[in-house]
């Protein structure tokens, strides 16, 4: 049973780091992993210089947009403000009216084979296409489907964009998003085969960057490859800040979950390092958390901070930023109020959408779960 919507900021309970050397991430679960153990544009000033709005210091729940969702995972906003949400286990995409919360089923995506942490995962929308990261019979892959955008429309047949991403019962990654450069990015997992993270020939345990058609993006660090960064365990959060820097959240194994600043060609350390290691050749996370306090999935950037959804941690973390560094201690909000939190999406200004994840087989669903919540950052 969830507590009433009362927001508290929690201090401490988080270890912070600066910037040189490692990685982590953990899929929702593997033996011994964190999940499986018991358990608005700037305004112009009078001088003509762009003045950023003051950084947000908190978040409150303004209401529930919709409820009764089954294993929701991916969330994408359509032009006009309606949302698309994927069901990991039911293999379906549903359109949600961004004002009323009314739900319109758009159909089942062919070829999805749900098992463990695999299924129909991340969503992205661009130029009349809906992109989806999914688990198929032989691999994880990214497909795209035509969508006209009408409330009664259905998705077109899936067309492959990128195939051959390793799949497993755990650590499938799954987040996709278009960057400010117009390229498609994907966070993948190493499926429990830790060696894949350091193997630049493998697509597992990576952040990938590609054209909307799935080709290696211009300027990628490794010629002819979609690999953008490596040494990751299981990336499920991707977001860009106001200056276009890429941030990623990933699961740790037993000790540290991470928020990383992702740069082209860099090595984030897994499996040689988990959390801040200070080892030459590895990039340290900007912030790290005990796995009981986070187990992060989706992230979003709004009002000068990264907002990170926690599954096992059952809370929303705020990490204030100043350029490429954090500018203060991370704070936790909504601790335990809504159970496991899967996806957070910024919609501009002071609003976020937050998706709960109590029906993913690891939660304790109550009446009305799962939900999309309206958040206001202040």
CSV table of C-alpha atoms in Angstrom, one decimal:
chain,number,residue,atom,x,y,z
A,1,UNK,CA,0.0,0.0,0.0
A,2,UNK,CA,1.6,3.3,-1.0
A,3,UNK,CA,1.8,6.3,1.3
A,4,UNK,CA,0.1,9.6,0.5
A,5,UNK,CA,1.9,12.0,-1.8
A,6,UNK,CA,4.2,13.6,0.7
A,7,UNK,CA,7.7,14.6,-0.6
A,8,UNK,CA,10.7,14.5,1.6
A,9,UNK,CA,14.3,15.3,0.6
A,10,UNK,CA,16.8,12.8,2.0
A,11,UNK,CA,20.3,13.8,2.7
A,12,UNK,CA,23.4,11.6,2.8
A,13,UNK,CA,22.9,7.9,1.9
A,14,UNK,CA,24.9,8.5,-1.3
A,15,UNK,CA,28.5,8.5,-2.1
A,16,UNK,CA,29.7,11.0,-4.7
A,17,UNK,CA,32.6,11.0,-7.1
A,18,UNK,CA,34.3,13.3,-9.5
A,19,UNK,CA,35.5,12.2,-12.9
A,20,UNK,CA,38.2,9.7,-13.9
A,21,UNK,CA,37.8,6.0,-14.1
A,22,UNK,CA,35.2,3.3,-14.0
A,23,UNK,CA,31.7,1.9,-14.6
A,24,UNK,CA,28.9,-0.1,-13.2
A,25,UNK,CA,25.4,-1.0,-13.9
A,26,UNK,CA,23.4,-3.9,-13.2
A,27,UNK,CA,20.4,-5.3,-15.0
A,28,UNK,CA,17.3,-5.5,-12.9
A,29,UNK,CA,18.6,-8.8,-11.7
A,30,UNK,CA,21.3,-11.4,-11.8
A,31,UNK,CA,22.5,-13.8,-9.2
A,32,UNK,CA,23.9,-11.4,-6.5
A,33,UNK,CA,22.7,-8.3,-8.3
A,34,UNK,CA,21.0,-5.3,-6.7
A,35,UNK,CA,17.6,-6.3,-8.0
A,36,UNK,CA,17.6,-9.9,-7.2
A,37,UNK,CA,18.8,-9.8,-3.6
A,38,UNK,CA,16.0,-10.0,-1.0
A,39,UNK,CA,14.4,-7.5,-0.6
A,40,UNK,CA,12.4,25.4,-21.0
A,41,UNK,CA,14.7,27.3,-23.0
A,42,UNK,CA,16.8,30.0,-21.3
A,43,UNK,CA,15.2,33.5,-21.2
A,44,UNK,CA,17.1,36.6,-22.3
A,45,UNK,CA,18.2,39.0,-19.7
A,46,UNK,CA,18.1,42.8,-20.0
A,47,UNK,CA,21.6,42.8,-21.3
A,48,UNK,CA,20.8,40.4,-24.0
A,49,UNK,CA,22.7,37.5,-22.3
A,50,UNK,CA,20.8,34.2,-21.9
A,51,UNK,CA,19.8,33.7,-18.3
A,52,UNK,CA,19.1,30.2,-17.3
A,53,UNK,CA,16.1,29.6,-14.9
A,54,UNK,CA,17.0,28.9,-11.3
A,55,UNK,CA,17.9,25.3,-10.6
A,56,UNK,CA,15.1,23.2,-9.2
A,57,UNK,CA,15.4,22.0,-5.6
A,58,UNK,CA,12.5,19.6,-5.3
A,59,UNK,CA,9.7,17.6,-6.9
A,60,UNK,CA,6.1,17.1,-6.0
A,61,UNK,CA,3.5,14.9,-7.5
A,62,UNK,CA,0.8,17.0,-9.1
A,63,UNK,CA,-1.5,14.1,-9.9
A,64,UNK,CA,-1.9,10.8,-11.7
A,65,UNK,CA,-2.3,10.9,-15.5
A,66,UNK,CA,-3.4,7.2,-15.9
A,67,UNK,CA,-3.3,3.9,-14.1
A,68,UNK,CA,-3.8,0.2,-14.7
A,69,UNK,CA,-0.7,-0.3,-16.9
A,70,UNK,CA,0.9,-3.7,-17.1
A,71,UNK,CA,4.7,-3.9,-16.9
A,72,UNK,CA,5.2,-0.4,-18.4
A,73,UNK,CA,8.8,0.2,-19.5
A,74,UNK,CA,9.4,2.7,-22.4
A,75,UNK,CA,7.8,6.2,-22.6
A,76,UNK,CA,7.9,8.7,-25.5
A,77,UNK,CA,6.1,11.9,-26.1
A,78,UNK,CA,4.2,12.5,-29.4
A,79,UNK,CA,3.9,16.0,-31.0
A,80,UNK,CA,1.0,17.6,-29.3
A,81,UNK,CA,1.8,16.1,-25.9
A,82,UNK,CA,0.2,12.6,-25.9
A,83,UNK,CA,2.4,9.7,-24.7
A,84,UNK,CA,3.3,6.3,-26.0
A,85,UNK,CA,4.0,3.6,-23.4
A,86,UNK,CA,5.3,0.1,-24.0
A,87,UNK,CA,4.4,-3.0,-22.0
A,88,UNK,CA,7.5,-5.2,-21.5
A,89,UNK,CA,5.6,-8.4,-21.0
A,90,UNK,CA,2.4,-7.9,-23.0
A,91,UNK,CA,4.4,-6.7,-26.0
A,92,UNK,CA,2.0,-3.8,-26.7
A,93,UNK,CA,2.2,-0.1,-27.2
A,94,UNK,CA,-0.6,2.2,-25.8
A,95,UNK,CA,-1.3,5.8,-26.6
A,96,UNK,CA,-2.1,7.9,-23.5
A,97,UNK,CA,-3.9,11.2,-23.8
A,98,UNK,CA,-1.6,13.8,-22.2
A,99,UNK,CA,-4.5,15.7,-20.7
A,100,UNK,CA,-7.2,13.2,-19.8
A,101,UNK,CA,-5.1,10.0,-19.4
A,102,UNK,CA,-7.4,8.1,-21.7
A,103,UNK,CA,-5.8,5.0,-23.2
A,104,UNK,CA,-5.9,3.8,-26.8
A,105,UNK,CA,-4.2,0.4,-27.6
A,106,UNK,CA,-2.1,0.6,-30.7
A,107,UNK,CA,-1.5,-3.1,-31.0
A,108,UNK,CA,1.1,-5.8,-30.2
A,109,UNK,CA,4.6,-5.5,-31.7
A,110,UNK,CA,5.4,-8.7,-33.7
A,111,UNK,CA,8.5,-10.7,-32.9
A,112,UNK,CA,8.9,-9.7,-29.2
A,113,UNK,CA,9.9,-12.6,-26.9
A,114,UNK,CA,9.5,-11.5,-23.3
A,115,UNK,CA,11.6,-13.4,-20.7
A,116,UNK,CA,13.2,-12.2,-17.5
A,117,UNK,CA,14.2,-8.6,-18.1
A,118,UNK,CA,13.7,-8.9,-21.8
A,119,UNK,CA,10.6,-7.9,-23.9
A,120,UNK,CA,9.3,-4.7,-25.3
A,121,UNK,CA,11.5,-2.0,-23.8
A,122,UNK,CA,12.5,1.5,-24.8
A,123,UNK,CA,10.6,3.8,-27.2
A,124,UNK,CA,11.5,6.9,-29.2
A,125,UNK,CA,9.6,8.9,-31.7
A,126,UNK,CA,10.9,10.8,-34.8
A,127,UNK,CA,9.5,12.0,-38.1
A,128,UNK,CA,6.5,9.7,-38.2
A,129,UNK,CA,8.3,6.7,-36.9
A,130,UNK,CA,8.0,4.9,-33.6
A,131,UNK,CA,11.3,3.2,-32.6
A,132,UNK,CA,11.4,0.3,-30.2
A,133,UNK,CA,14.1,-1.6,-28.4
A,134,UNK,CA,13.0,-5.2,-28.1
A,135,UNK,CA,14.0,-8.7,-27.3
A,136,UNK,CA,13.5,-11.2,-30.1
A,137,UNK,CA,14.1,-14.9,-30.3
A,138,UNK,CA,17.8,-14.6,-31.2
A,139,UNK,CA,18.9,-11.1,-30.0
A,140,UNK,CA,18.0,-7.7,-28.8
A,141,UNK,CA,17.3,-5.3,-31.6
A,142,UNK,CA,15.9,-1.9,-32.5
A,143,UNK,CA,13.0,-1.6,-35.0
A,144,UNK,CA,10.9,1.2,-36.2
A,145,UNK,CA,7.2,1.3,-37.1
A,146,UNK,CA,5.3,3.9,-39.1
A,147,UNK,CA,2.7,5.8,-37.1
A,148,UNK,CA,0.3,8.4,-38.4
A,149,UNK,CA,-0.4,9.8,-35.0
A,150,UNK,CA,-4.2,9.7,-35.0
A,151,UNK,CA,-5.9,8.4,-31.9
A,152,UNK,CA,-7.4,5.4,-33.7
A,153,UNK,CA,-4.3,4.6,-35.7
A,154,UNK,CA,-2.3,1.4,-35.4
A,155,UNK,CA,1.4,0.9,-35.7
A,156,UNK,CA,2.8,-0.2,-39.0
A,157,UNK,CA,4.9,-3.4,-39.4
A,158,UNK,CA,8.3,-3.3,-37.7
A,159,UNK,CA,11.4,-2.6,-39.9
A,160,UNK,CA,14.8,-3.6,-38.5
A,161,UNK,CA,17.1,-0.7,-37.6
A,162,UNK,CA,19.9,-2.5,-35.7
A,163,UNK,CA,20.1,-6.2,-35.0
A,164,UNK,CA,22.6,-8.4,-33.2
A,165,UNK,CA,22.6,-6.8,-29.7
A,166,UNK,CA,23.3,-9.7,-27.3
A,167,UNK,CA,20.3,-10.9,-25.2
A,168,UNK,CA,20.0,-12.6,-21.9
A,169,UNK,CA,17.6,-13.4,-19.1
A,170,UNK,CA,19.1,-10.3,-17.4
A,171,UNK,CA,21.1,-7.2,-18.3
A,172,UNK,CA,19.4,-6.4,-21.6
A,173,UNK,CA,19.7,-2.6,-21.3
A,174,UNK,CA,16.9,-1.2,-23.5
A,175,UNK,CA,16.8,2.6,-23.3
A,176,UNK,CA,16.8,4.5,-26.6
A,177,UNK,CA,16.6,8.2,-27.3
A,178,UNK,CA,17.4,10.7,-30.0
A,179,UNK,CA,20.2,13.1,-29.1
A,180,UNK,CA,20.4,16.8,-29.9
A,181,UNK,CA,22.6,15.8,-32.9
A,182,UNK,CA,19.7,13.9,-34.5
A,183,UNK,CA,21.4,10.6,-33.9
A,184,UNK,CA,19.8,7.6,-32.2
A,185,UNK,CA,21.5,6.4,-29.0
A,186,UNK,CA,20.9,3.1,-27.2
A,187,UNK,CA,22.0,1.7,-23.8
A,188,UNK,CA,22.8,-2.0,-23.8
A,189,UNK,CA,23.7,-4.6,-21.2
A,190,UNK,CA,26.3,-7.4,-21.2
A,191,UNK,CA,23.6,-10.1,-20.5
A,192,UNK,CA,25.7,-11.4,-17.5
A,193,UNK,CA,28.6,-12.3,-19.8
A,194,UNK,CA,30.9,-9.7,-18.3
A,195,UNK,CA,33.6,-9.9,-21.0
A,196,UNK,CA,31.3,-8.4,-23.5
A,197,UNK,CA,31.5,-5.0,-21.9
A,198,UNK,CA,35.2,-4.6,-22.7
A,199,UNK,CA,34.9,-6.3,-26.2
A,200,UNK,CA,34.6,-3.4,-28.7
A,201,UNK,CA,33.4,-5.9,-31.3
A,202,UNK,CA,30.4,-6.7,-29.3
A,203,UNK,CA,27.3,-4.5,-28.9
A,204,UNK,CA,26.7,-5.6,-25.4
A,205,UNK,CA,27.6,-3.4,-22.4
A,206,UNK,CA,27.8,-0.3,-24.5
A,207,UNK,CA,26.3,3.0,-25.4
A,208,UNK,CA,25.6,2.9,-29.1
A,209,UNK,CA,25.2,5.9,-31.5
A,210,UNK,CA,23.7,5.5,-35.0
A,211,UNK,CA,21.8,7.2,-37.7
A,212,UNK,CA,18.0,6.9,-37.7
A,213,UNK,CA,18.5,4.1,-40.2
A,214,UNK,CA,20.9,2.2,-38.0
A,215,UNK,CA,24.2,3.0,-39.6
A,216,UNK,CA,27.3,4.1,-37.6
A,217,UNK,CA,26.9,7.8,-36.9
A,218,UNK,CA,29.4,10.3,-38.4
A,219,UNK,CA,32.1,11.1,-36.0
A,220,UNK,CA,31.8,7.8,-34.0
A,221,UNK,CA,35.1,7.0,-32.2
A,222,UNK,CA,35.6,3.6,-33.8
A,223,UNK,CA,35.5,3.5,-37.6
A,224,UNK,CA,32.6,1.5,-39.0
A,225,UNK,CA,31.1,0.8,-35.6
A,226,UNK,CA,28.0,2.0,-33.7
A,227,UNK,CA,29.8,1.7,-30.4
A,228,UNK,CA,30.1,5.1,-28.7
A,229,UNK,CA,31.4,4.1,-25.3
A,230,UNK,CA,32.1,0.8,-23.6
A,231,UNK,CA,32.8,-0.9,-20.3
A,232,UNK,CA,29.2,-0.6,-19.1
A,233,UNK,CA,27.3,-3.3,-17.2
A,234,UNK,CA,23.6,-2.4,-17.9
A,235,UNK,CA,22.7,1.1,-19.2
A,236,UNK,CA,19.0,1.9,-18.8
A,237,UNK,CA,19.0,5.7,-18.5
A,238,UNK,CA,20.0,8.3,-21.1
A,239,UNK,CA,19.6,12.0,-21.1
A,240,UNK,CA,21.2,15.2,-22.4
A,241,UNK,CA,21.7,18.4,-20.4
A,242,UNK,CA,21.1,21.9,-21.6
A,243,UNK,CA,24.6,22.1,-23.2
A,244,UNK,CA,24.2,18.7,-25.0
A,245,UNK,CA,26.3,16.6,-22.7
A,246,UNK,CA,25.2,12.9,-22.5
A,247,UNK,CA,24.5,11.3,-19.2
A,248,UNK,CA,23.8,7.7,-18.5
A,249,UNK,CA,22.6,5.7,-15.4
A,250,UNK,CA,23.5,2.0,-15.0
A,251,UNK,CA,23.1,-0.7,-12.5
A,252,UNK,CA,26.0,-1.9,-10.2
A,253,UNK,CA,26.5,-5.5,-9.3
A,254,UNK,CA,26.7,-5.6,-5.5
A,255,UNK,CA,28.1,-2.3,-4.4
A,256,UNK,CA,27.7,0.8,-6.5
A,257,UNK,CA,25.1,2.1,-9.0
A,258,UNK,CA,26.3,5.0,-11.2
A,259,UNK,CA,25.5,8.2,-13.0
A,260,UNK,CA,28.1,8.7,-15.7
A,261,UNK,CA,29.0,11.6,-18.0
A,262,UNK,CA,29.4,9.7,-21.3
A,263,UNK,CA,32.0,10.8,-23.8
A,264,UNK,CA,33.0,9.2,-27.1
A,265,UNK,CA,35.4,6.3,-27.0
A,266,UNK,CA,35.8,6.2,-23.3
A,267,UNK,CA,36.0,3.1,-21.1
A,268,UNK,CA,33.7,3.0,-18.1
A,269,UNK,CA,35.5,0.1,-16.5
A,270,UNK,CA,33.1,-2.9,-16.1
A,271,UNK,CA,34.0,-5.6,-15.1
A,272,UNK,CA,37.4,-4.5,-13.8
A,273,UNK,CA,35.8,-1.7,-11.8
A,274,UNK,CA,32.5,-0.9,-10.1
A,275,UNK,CA,31.9,2.6,-8.9
A,276,UNK,CA,34.8,5.0,-8.3
A,277,UNK,CA,38.1,3.3,-8.9
A,278,UNK,CA,40.5,6.0,-9.8
A,279,UNK,CA,42.3,3.7,-12.2
A,280,UNK,CA,44.0,4.9,-15.3
A,281,UNK,CA,42.1,4.3,-18.5
A,282,UNK,CA,38.7,4.1,-16.8
A,283,UNK,CA,36.1,6.9,-16.3
A,284,UNK,CA,34.8,7.4,-12.8
A,285,UNK,CA,31.1,8.1,-12.3
A,286,UNK,CA,29.9,11.6,-11.4
A,287,UNK,CA,27.8,10.1,-8.6
A,288,UNK,CA,27.4,6.6,-7.1
A,289,UNK,CA,24.9,5.0,-4.8
A,290,UNK,CA,24.6,1.9,-2.8
A,291,UNK,CA,22.5,-0.6,-4.8
A,292,UNK,CA,19.8,-0.7,-2.1
A,293,UNK,CA,19.2,3.1,-2.6
A,294,UNK,CA,19.0,3.2,-6.3
A,295,UNK,CA,19.0,0.4,-8.9
A,296,UNK,CA,18.4,3.1,-11.5
A,297,UNK,CA,16.5,2.8,-14.7
A,298,UNK,CA,15.3,6.0,-16.6
A,299,UNK,CA,16.7,9.5,-16.2
A,300,UNK,CA,15.8,12.9,-17.4
A,301,UNK,CA,17.3,16.4,-17.3
A,302,UNK,CA,15.2,19.4,-16.1
A,303,UNK,CA,15.9,22.6,-14.4
A,304,UNK,CA,19.6,22.2,-13.9
A,305,UNK,CA,19.5,18.6,-12.6
A,306,UNK,CA,19.4,15.0,-13.6
A,307,UNK,CA,16.3,13.2,-12.2
A,308,UNK,CA,16.9,9.4,-11.8
A,309,UNK,CA,14.2,6.8,-11.2
A,310,UNK,CA,15.1,4.1,-8.7
A,311,UNK,CA,13.7,0.5,-8.8
A,312,UNK,CA,14.9,-1.2,-5.7
A,313,UNK,CA,15.5,2.2,-4.1
A,314,UNK,CA,11.9,3.2,-4.7
A,315,UNK,CA,12.7,6.9,-4.9
A,316,UNK,CA,13.5,9.7,-7.4
A,317,UNK,CA,17.0,11.1,-7.1
A,318,UNK,CA,17.9,14.7,-8.1
A,319,UNK,CA,21.6,15.3,-9.0
A,320,UNK,CA,22.3,19.0,-9.4
A,321,UNK,CA,24.8,19.9,-12.1
A,322,UNK,CA,27.1,22.7,-13.0
A,323,UNK,CA,28.5,22.0,-16.4
A,324,UNK,CA,30.1,18.6,-16.5
A,325,UNK,CA,30.2,18.3,-12.7
A,326,UNK,CA,27.7,18.0,-9.9
A,327,UNK,CA,27.0,21.2,-8.0
A,328,UNK,CA,25.7,19.7,-4.8
A,329,UNK,CA,24.7,16.6,-2.9
A,330,UNK,CA,22.1,14.3,-4.6
A,331,UNK,CA,18.7,14.4,-2.9
A,332,UNK,CA,16.0,11.7,-2.8
A,333,UNK,CA,12.3,12.4,-3.2
A,334,UNK,CA,9.1,10.2,-3.1
A,335,UNK,CA,10.9,7.5,-1.1
A,336,UNK,CA,8.6,4.5,-0.9
A,337,UNK,CA,5.5,6.6,-1.8
A,338,UNK,CA,4.9,4.9,-5.2
A,339,UNK,CA,7.0,1.7,-5.1
A,340,UNK,CA,9.5,0.9,-7.8
A,341,UNK,CA,10.1,3.7,-10.3
A,342,UNK,CA,11.0,2.8,-13.9
A,343,UNK,CA,11.0,5.7,-16.3
A,344,UNK,CA,11.2,9.5,-16.0
A,345,UNK,CA,10.6,11.8,-19.0
A,346,UNK,CA,11.1,15.6,-19.2
A,347,UNK,CA,8.4,17.5,-21.2
A,348,UNK,CA,9.8,21.0,-20.9
A,349,UNK,CA,9.6,23.7,-18.3
A,350,UNK,CA,8.9,22.4,-14.8
A,351,UNK,CA,7.1,19.1,-15.6
A,352,UNK,CA,8.2,15.5,-15.6
A,353,UNK,CA,6.3,12.3,-16.3
A,354,UNK,CA,7.2,9.4,-13.9
A,355,UNK,CA,6.3,5.7,-14.6
A,356,UNK,CA,6.0,3.2,-11.7
A,357,UNK,CA,7.1,-0.4,-12.0
A,358,UNK,CA,5.2,-2.5,-9.5
A,359,UNK,CA,3.9,-5.1,-12.1
A,360,UNK,CA,7.3,-6.2,-13.4
A,361,UNK,CA,7.2,-9.4,-11.3
A,362,UNK,CA,9.5,-7.8,-8.6
A,363,UNK,CA,7.1,-5.3,-7.1
A,364,UNK,CA,4.1,-5.6,-4.8
A,365,UNK,CA,1.3,-4.2,-7.0
A,366,UNK,CA,-1.7,-2.6,-5.4
A,367,UNK,CA,-5.0,-1.4,-6.8
A,368,UNK,CA,-4.4,0.8,-9.9
A,369,UNK,CA,-0.8,-0.1,-10.5
A,370,UNK,CA,1.0,0.7,-12.6
A,371,UNK,CA,0.7,4.5,-13.1
A,372,UNK,CA,2.0,7.5,-15.0
A,373,UNK,CA,2.4,10.4,-12.5
A,374,UNK,CA,2.6,14.1,-13.2
A,375,UNK,CA,5.5,15.7,-11.4
A,376,UNK,CA,6.3,19.4,-10.9
A,377,UNK,CA,9.9,20.4,-10.2
A,378,UNK,CA,10.4,23.5,-8.1
